[in-house]
mmCIF file of C-alpha atoms in Angstrom:
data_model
loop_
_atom_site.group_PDB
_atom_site.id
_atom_site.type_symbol
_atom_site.label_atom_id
_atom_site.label_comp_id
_atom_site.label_asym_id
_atom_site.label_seq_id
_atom_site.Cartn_x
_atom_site.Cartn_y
_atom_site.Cartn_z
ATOM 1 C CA UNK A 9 182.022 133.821 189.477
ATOM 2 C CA UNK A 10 182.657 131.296 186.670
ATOM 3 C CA UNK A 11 180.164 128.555 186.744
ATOM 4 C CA UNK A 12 181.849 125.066 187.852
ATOM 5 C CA UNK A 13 179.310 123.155 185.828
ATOM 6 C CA UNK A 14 180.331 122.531 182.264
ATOM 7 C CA UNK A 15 177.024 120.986 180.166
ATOM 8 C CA UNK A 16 176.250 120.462 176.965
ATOM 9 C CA UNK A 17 172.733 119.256 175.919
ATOM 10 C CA UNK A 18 172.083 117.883 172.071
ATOM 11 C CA UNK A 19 168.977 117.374 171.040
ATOM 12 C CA UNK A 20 168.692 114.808 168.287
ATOM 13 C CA UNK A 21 165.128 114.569 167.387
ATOM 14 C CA UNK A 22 163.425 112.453 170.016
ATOM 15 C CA UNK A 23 166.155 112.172 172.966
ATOM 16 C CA UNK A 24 168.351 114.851 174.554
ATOM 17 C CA UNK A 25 171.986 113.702 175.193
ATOM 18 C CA UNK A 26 173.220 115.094 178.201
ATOM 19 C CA UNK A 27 177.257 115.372 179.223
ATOM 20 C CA UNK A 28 177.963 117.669 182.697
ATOM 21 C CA UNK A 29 181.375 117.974 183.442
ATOM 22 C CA UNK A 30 181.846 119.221 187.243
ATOM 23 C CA UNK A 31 184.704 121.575 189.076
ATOM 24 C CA UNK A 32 184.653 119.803 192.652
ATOM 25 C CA UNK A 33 187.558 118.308 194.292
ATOM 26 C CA UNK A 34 185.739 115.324 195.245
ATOM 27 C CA UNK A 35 187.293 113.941 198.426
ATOM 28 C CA UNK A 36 186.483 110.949 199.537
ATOM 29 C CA UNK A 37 188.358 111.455 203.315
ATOM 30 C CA UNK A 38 189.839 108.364 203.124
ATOM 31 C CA UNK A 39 193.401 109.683 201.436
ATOM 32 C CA UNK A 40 196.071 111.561 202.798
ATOM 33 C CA UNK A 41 197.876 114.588 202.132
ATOM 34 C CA UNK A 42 201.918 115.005 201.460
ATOM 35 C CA UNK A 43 202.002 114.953 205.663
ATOM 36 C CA UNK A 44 200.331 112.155 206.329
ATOM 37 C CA UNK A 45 196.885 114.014 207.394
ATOM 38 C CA UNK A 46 193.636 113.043 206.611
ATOM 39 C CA UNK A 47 192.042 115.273 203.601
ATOM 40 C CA UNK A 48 188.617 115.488 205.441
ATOM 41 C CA UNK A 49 185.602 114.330 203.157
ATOM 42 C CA UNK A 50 184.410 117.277 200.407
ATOM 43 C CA UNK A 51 181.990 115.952 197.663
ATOM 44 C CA UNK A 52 178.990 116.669 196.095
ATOM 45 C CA UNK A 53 176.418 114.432 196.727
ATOM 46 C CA UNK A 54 173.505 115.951 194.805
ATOM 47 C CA UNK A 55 173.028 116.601 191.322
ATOM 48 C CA UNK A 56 169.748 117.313 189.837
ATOM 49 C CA UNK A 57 168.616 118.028 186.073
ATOM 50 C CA UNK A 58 165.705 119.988 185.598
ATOM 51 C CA UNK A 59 163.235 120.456 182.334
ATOM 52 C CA UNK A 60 160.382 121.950 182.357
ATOM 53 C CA UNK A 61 160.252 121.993 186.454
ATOM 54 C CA UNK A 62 160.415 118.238 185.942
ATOM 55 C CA UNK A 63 163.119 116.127 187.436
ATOM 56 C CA UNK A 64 164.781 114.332 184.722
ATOM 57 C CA UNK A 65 167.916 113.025 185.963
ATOM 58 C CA UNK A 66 169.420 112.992 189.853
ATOM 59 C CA UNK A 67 172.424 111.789 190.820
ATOM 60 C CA UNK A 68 173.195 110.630 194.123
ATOM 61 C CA UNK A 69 177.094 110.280 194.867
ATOM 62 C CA UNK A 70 179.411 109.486 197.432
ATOM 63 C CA UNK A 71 183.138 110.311 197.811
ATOM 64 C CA UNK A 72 184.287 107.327 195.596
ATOM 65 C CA UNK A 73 183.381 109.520 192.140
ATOM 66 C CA UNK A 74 186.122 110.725 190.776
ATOM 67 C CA UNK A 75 187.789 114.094 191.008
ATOM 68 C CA UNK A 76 185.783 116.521 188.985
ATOM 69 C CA UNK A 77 183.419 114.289 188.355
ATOM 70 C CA UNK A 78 181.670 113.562 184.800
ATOM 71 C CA UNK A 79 178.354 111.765 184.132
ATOM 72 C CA UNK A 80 176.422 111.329 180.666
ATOM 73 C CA UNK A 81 172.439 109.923 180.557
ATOM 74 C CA UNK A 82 169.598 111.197 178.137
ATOM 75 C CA UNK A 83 166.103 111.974 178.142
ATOM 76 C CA UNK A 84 162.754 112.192 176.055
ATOM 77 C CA UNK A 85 160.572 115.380 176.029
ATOM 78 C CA UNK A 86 162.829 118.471 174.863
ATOM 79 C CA UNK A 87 163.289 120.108 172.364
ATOM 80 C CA UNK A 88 166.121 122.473 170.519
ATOM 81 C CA UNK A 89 166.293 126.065 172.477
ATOM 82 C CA UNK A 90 164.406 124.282 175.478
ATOM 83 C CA UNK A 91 166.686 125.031 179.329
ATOM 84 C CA UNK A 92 168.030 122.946 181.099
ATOM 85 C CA UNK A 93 168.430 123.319 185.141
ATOM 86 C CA UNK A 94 171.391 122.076 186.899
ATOM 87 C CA UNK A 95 172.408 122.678 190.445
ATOM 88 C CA UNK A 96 174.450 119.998 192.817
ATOM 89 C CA UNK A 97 175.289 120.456 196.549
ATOM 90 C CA UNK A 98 177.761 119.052 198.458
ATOM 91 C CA UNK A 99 178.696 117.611 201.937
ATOM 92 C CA UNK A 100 179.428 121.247 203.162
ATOM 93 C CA UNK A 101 176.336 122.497 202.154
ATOM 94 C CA UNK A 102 177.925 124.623 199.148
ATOM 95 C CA UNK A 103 176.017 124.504 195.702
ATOM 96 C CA UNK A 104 175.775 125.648 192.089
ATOM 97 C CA UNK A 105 173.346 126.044 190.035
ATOM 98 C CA UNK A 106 173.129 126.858 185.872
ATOM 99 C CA UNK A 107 170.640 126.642 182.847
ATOM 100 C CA UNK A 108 171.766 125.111 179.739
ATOM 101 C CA UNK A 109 170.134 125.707 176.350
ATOM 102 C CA UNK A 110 169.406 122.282 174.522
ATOM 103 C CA UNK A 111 171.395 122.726 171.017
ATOM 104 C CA UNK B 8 149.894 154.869 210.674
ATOM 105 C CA UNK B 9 150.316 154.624 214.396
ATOM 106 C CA UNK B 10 153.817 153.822 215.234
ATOM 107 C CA UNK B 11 152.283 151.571 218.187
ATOM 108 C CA UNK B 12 150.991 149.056 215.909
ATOM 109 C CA UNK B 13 154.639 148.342 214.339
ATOM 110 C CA UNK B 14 156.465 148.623 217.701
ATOM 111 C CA UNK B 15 153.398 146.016 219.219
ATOM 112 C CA UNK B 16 154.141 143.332 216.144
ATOM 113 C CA UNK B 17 157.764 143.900 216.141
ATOM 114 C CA UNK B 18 158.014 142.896 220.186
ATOM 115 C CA UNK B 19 155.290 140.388 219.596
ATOM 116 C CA UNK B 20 157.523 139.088 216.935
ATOM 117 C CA UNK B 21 160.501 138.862 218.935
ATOM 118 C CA UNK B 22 158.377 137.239 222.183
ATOM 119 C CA UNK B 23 156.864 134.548 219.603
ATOM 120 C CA UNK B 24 160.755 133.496 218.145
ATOM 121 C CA UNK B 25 162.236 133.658 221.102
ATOM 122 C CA UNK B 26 159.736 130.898 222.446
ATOM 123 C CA UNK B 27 159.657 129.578 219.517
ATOM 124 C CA UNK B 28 163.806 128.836 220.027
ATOM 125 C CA UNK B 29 162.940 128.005 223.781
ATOM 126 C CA UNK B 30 160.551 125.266 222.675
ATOM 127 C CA UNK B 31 163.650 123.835 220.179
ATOM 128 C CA UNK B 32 165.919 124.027 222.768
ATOM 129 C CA UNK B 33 163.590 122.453 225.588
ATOM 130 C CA UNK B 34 162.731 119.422 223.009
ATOM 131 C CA UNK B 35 166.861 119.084 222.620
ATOM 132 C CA UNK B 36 166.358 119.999 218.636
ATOM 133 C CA UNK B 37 169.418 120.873 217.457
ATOM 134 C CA UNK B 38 170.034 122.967 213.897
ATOM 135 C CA UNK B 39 171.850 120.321 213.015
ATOM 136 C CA UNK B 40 168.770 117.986 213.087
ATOM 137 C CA UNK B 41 166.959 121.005 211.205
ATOM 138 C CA UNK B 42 169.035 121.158 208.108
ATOM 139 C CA UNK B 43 168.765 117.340 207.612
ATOM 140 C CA UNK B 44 165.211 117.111 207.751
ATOM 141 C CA UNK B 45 165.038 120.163 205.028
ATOM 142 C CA UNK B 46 168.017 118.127 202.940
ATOM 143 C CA UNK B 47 165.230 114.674 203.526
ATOM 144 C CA UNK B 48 162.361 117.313 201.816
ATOM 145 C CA UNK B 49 164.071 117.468 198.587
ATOM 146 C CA UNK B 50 164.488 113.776 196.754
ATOM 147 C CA UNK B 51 166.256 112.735 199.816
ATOM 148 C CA UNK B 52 169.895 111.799 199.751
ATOM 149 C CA UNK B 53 170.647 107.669 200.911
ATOM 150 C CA UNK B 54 172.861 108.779 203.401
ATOM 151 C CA UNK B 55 172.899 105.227 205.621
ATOM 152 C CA UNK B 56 173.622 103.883 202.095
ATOM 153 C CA UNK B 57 176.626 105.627 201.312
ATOM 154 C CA UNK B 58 178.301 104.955 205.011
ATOM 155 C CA UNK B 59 177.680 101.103 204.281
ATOM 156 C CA UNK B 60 181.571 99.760 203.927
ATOM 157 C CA UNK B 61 180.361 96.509 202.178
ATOM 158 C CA UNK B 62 178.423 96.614 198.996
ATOM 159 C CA UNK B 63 175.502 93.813 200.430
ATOM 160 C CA UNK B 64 174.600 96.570 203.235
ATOM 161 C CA UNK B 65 174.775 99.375 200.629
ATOM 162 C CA UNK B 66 172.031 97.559 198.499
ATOM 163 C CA UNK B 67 170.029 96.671 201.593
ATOM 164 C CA UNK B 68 170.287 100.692 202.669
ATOM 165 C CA UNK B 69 169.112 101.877 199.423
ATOM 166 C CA UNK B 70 166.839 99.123 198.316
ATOM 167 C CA UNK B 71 165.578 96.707 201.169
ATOM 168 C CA UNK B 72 166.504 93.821 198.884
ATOM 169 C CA UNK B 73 168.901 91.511 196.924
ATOM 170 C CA UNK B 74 169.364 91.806 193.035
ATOM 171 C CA UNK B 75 169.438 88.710 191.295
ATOM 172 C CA UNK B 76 171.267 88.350 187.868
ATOM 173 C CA UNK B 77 170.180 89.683 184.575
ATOM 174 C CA UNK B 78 171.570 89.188 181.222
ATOM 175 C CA UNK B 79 169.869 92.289 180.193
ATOM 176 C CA UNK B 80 172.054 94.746 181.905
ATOM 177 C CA UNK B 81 175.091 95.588 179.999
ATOM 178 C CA UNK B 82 177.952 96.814 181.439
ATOM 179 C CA UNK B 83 181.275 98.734 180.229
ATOM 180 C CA UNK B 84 184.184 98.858 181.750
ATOM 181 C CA UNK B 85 187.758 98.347 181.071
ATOM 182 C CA UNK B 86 189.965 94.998 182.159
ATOM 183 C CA UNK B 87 192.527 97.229 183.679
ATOM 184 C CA UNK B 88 192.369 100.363 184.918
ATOM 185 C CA UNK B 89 195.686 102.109 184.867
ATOM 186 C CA UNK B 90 194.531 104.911 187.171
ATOM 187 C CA UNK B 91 192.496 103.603 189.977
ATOM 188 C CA UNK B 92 191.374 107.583 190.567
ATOM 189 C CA UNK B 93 189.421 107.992 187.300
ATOM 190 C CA UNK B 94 187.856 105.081 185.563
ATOM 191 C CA UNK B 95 185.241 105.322 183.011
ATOM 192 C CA UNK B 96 182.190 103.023 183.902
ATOM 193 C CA UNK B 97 178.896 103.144 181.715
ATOM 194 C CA UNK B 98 175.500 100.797 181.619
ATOM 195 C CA UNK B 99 172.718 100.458 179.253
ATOM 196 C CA UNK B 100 170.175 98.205 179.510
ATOM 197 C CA UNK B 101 167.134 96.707 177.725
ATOM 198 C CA UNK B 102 165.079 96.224 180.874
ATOM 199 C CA UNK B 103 161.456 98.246 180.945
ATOM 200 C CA UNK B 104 160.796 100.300 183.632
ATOM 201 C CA UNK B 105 163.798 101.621 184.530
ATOM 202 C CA UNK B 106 163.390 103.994 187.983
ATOM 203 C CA UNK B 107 167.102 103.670 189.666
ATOM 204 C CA UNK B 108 170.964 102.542 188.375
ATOM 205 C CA UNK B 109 173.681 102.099 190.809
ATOM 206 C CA UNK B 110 177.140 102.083 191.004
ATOM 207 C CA UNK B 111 179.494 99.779 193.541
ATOM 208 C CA UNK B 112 183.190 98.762 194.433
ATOM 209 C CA UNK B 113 183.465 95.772 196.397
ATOM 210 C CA UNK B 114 186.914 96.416 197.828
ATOM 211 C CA UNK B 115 186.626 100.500 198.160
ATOM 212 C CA UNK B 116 186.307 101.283 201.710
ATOM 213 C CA UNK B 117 183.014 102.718 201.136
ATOM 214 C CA UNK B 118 180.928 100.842 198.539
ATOM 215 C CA UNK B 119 178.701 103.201 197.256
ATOM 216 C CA UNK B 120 179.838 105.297 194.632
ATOM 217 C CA UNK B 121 177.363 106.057 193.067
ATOM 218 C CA UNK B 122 173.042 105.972 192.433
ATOM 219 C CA UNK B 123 171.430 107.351 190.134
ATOM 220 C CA UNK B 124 167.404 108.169 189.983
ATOM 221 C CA UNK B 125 165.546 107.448 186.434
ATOM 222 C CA UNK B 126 162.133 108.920 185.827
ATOM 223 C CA UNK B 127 160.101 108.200 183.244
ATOM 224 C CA UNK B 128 160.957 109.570 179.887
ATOM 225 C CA UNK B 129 164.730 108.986 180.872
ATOM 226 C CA UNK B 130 166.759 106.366 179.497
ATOM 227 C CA UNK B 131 168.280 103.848 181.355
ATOM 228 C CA UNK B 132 172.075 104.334 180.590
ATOM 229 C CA UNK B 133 174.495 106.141 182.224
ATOM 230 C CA UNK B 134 177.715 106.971 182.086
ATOM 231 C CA UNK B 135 179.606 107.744 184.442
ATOM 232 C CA UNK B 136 184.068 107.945 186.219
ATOM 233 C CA UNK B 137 184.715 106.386 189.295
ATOM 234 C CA UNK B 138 187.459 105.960 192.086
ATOM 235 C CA UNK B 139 188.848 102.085 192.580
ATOM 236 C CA UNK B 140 190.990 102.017 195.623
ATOM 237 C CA UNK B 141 192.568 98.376 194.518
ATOM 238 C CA UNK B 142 191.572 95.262 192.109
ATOM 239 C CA UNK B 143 187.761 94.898 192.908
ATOM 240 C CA UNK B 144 184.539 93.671 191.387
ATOM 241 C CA UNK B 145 182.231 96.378 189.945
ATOM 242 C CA UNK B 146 178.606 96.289 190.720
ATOM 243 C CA UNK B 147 176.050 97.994 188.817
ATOM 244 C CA UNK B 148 172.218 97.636 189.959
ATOM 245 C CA UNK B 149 169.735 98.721 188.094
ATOM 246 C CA UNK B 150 165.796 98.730 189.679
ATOM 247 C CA UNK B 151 162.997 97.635 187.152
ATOM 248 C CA UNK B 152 159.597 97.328 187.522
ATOM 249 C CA UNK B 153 159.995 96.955 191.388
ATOM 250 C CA UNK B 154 162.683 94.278 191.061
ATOM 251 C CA UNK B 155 166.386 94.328 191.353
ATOM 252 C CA UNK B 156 168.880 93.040 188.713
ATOM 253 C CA UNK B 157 172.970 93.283 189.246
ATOM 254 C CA UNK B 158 175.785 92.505 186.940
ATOM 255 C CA UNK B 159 179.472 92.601 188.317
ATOM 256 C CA UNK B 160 182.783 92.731 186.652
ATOM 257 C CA UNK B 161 186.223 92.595 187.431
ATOM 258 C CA UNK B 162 188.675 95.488 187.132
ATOM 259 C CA UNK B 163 192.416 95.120 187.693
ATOM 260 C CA UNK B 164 193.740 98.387 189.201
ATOM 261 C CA UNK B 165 197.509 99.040 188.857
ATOM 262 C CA UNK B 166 197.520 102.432 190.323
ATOM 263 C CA UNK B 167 194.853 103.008 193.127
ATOM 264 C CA UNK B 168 192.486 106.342 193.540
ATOM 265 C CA UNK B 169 191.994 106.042 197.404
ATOM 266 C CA UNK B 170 195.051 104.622 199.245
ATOM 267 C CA UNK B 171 197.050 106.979 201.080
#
C-alpha cells in the first residue's frame, strides 16, 4: 500500500528542514454530512519524527487541523543520506509509519 | 523430548492466562483501560487538553499555568482567511529554551488544535494549517525555560471549516 506520508527532508549544512504532508481525512466530529448526520471524529493525533532513535519533533493534534494535514519545523544533528522515521496514529488506533532519506 | 513436558507448559500456560484474565476481570479492568495506559507509555497524548472547549482550560490541561505576553514570539497568519477549513499558521521565535509550541482557536468548539513538543537541537518554529470554525483570535504558546509566553491574533473567517 502507498504510503500516506509525503516528506521531504533538506539538509542545508547545519539544520534539516523538514515538510510532511499527510493523507488523513481529519475529522473533527463536529460537521455534518449532506444528511444532516454527524461525521464521527477520525484524526490523527500523533506524529512523531525520529533520527537516530532520537525524538526530534512530535506533534500532538486534535480534530481542528486541517484536512490532510501539513506541518514544517527543522532540526540540528543530521546529515545528507541520514533516515528519517515517521509514523502518526490516530483516534482509531490506525497508523503509518515511513523513513525518509535527508537530501 | 518428552511430549509431557510441552503438553504440562502448554496447560500451565493456559491455567496461568486464564487467571491472569480472571484477576482483570475481578479488579473491573477493562481493555479499554489497557490500551490507554500503553498509548500514556509512549510521549503521552494531552487528551483532557484537547476535550477543553475554551482555550484558558486547554492551557491549564496541558500546562498547569497562564502565559503572559512576549514580544519575542512571532506569529504569521493572514487577516482573512477565505477558507476557514485550511489556514496556514506559522511561529518562530527568538526565545531560548524552547521545549513546547501550541496552537489555539478561541471560538472553535474545541480549542486545541494543535501542540507541538521541541527537544533540544530543534528549532522553535513551526509551521503548520489549521481549521477556524468562525472569526476568532489565534493563540500560539510557546514554553521556554519553564515559563509560558502567548501571542494572539485576529483572523476574519469568511467561509468556516467546522460549521455544519
Amino acid at each position: 500500500m502507498a504510503s500516506t506520508i509525503r516528506v521531504r527532508a533538506t539538509s542545508s549544512g547545519e539544520t534539516t528542514e523538514v515538510q510532511a504532508l499527510i493523507q488523513h481525512p481529519m475529522d473533527s466530529g463536529f460537521v455534518k454530512d449532506s444528511k444532516g448526520e454527524i461525521i464521527p471524529p477520525h484524526f490523527i493525533q500523533q506524529l512523531i519524527f525520529e533520527h537516530d532513535g532520537k525524538n526530534v519533533f512530535t506533534a500532538d493534534w486534535g480534530g481542528g487541523v486541517s484536512k490532510d494535514p501539513y506541518v514544517k519545523f527543522a532540526f540540528k544533528g543530521a546529515k545528507k543520506g541520514d533516515e528519517l522515521k515517521i509514523s502518526w496514529i490516530d483516534n482509531k488506533g490506525a497508523t503509518d509509519t515511513t523513513t525518509a532519506k535527508i537530501q | 523430548m518428552s511430549t509431557m513436558a510441552n503438553d504440562f507448559s502448554a496447560t500451565r500456560r493456559l491455567i496461568l492466562k486464564g487467571a491472569g484474565v480472571l484477576t482483570l476481570i475481578g479488579l473491573g479492568i477493562v481493555p479499554l483501560d489497557v490500551t490507554k495506559v500503553l498509548a500514556a507509555a509512549n510521549d503521552k497524548y494531552p487528551e483532557e487538553a484537547f476535550k477543553a472547549k475554551s482555550e484558558a482550560d486547554a492551557i491549564k490541561a496541558l500546562y498547569g499555568k497562564t502565559p503572559e505576553p512576549s514580544d519575542k514570539v512571532k506569529m504569521d497568519a493572514p487577516e482573512i482567511a477565505e477558507n476557514g477549513a485550511v489556514v496556514p499558521i506559522s511561529v518562530t521565535t527568538t526565545l531560548a529554551d524552547v521545549t513546547s509550541i501550541s496552537f489555539l482557536v478561541s471560538e472553535n468548539p474545541v480549542a486545541l488544535v494543535a501542540s507541538y513538543k521541541i527537544p533540544a537541537g530543534t528549532l522553535p518554529n513551526v509551521a503548520n494549517r489549521i481549521k477556524m470554525a468562525r472569526t476568532s483570535n489565534v493563540v500560539v504558546v510557546v514554553e521556554a525555560g519553564g515559563k509560558l509566553y502567548g501571542v494572539s491574533k485576529e483572523v476574519k473567517v469568511t467561509v468556516g471549516g467546522c460549521g455544519g
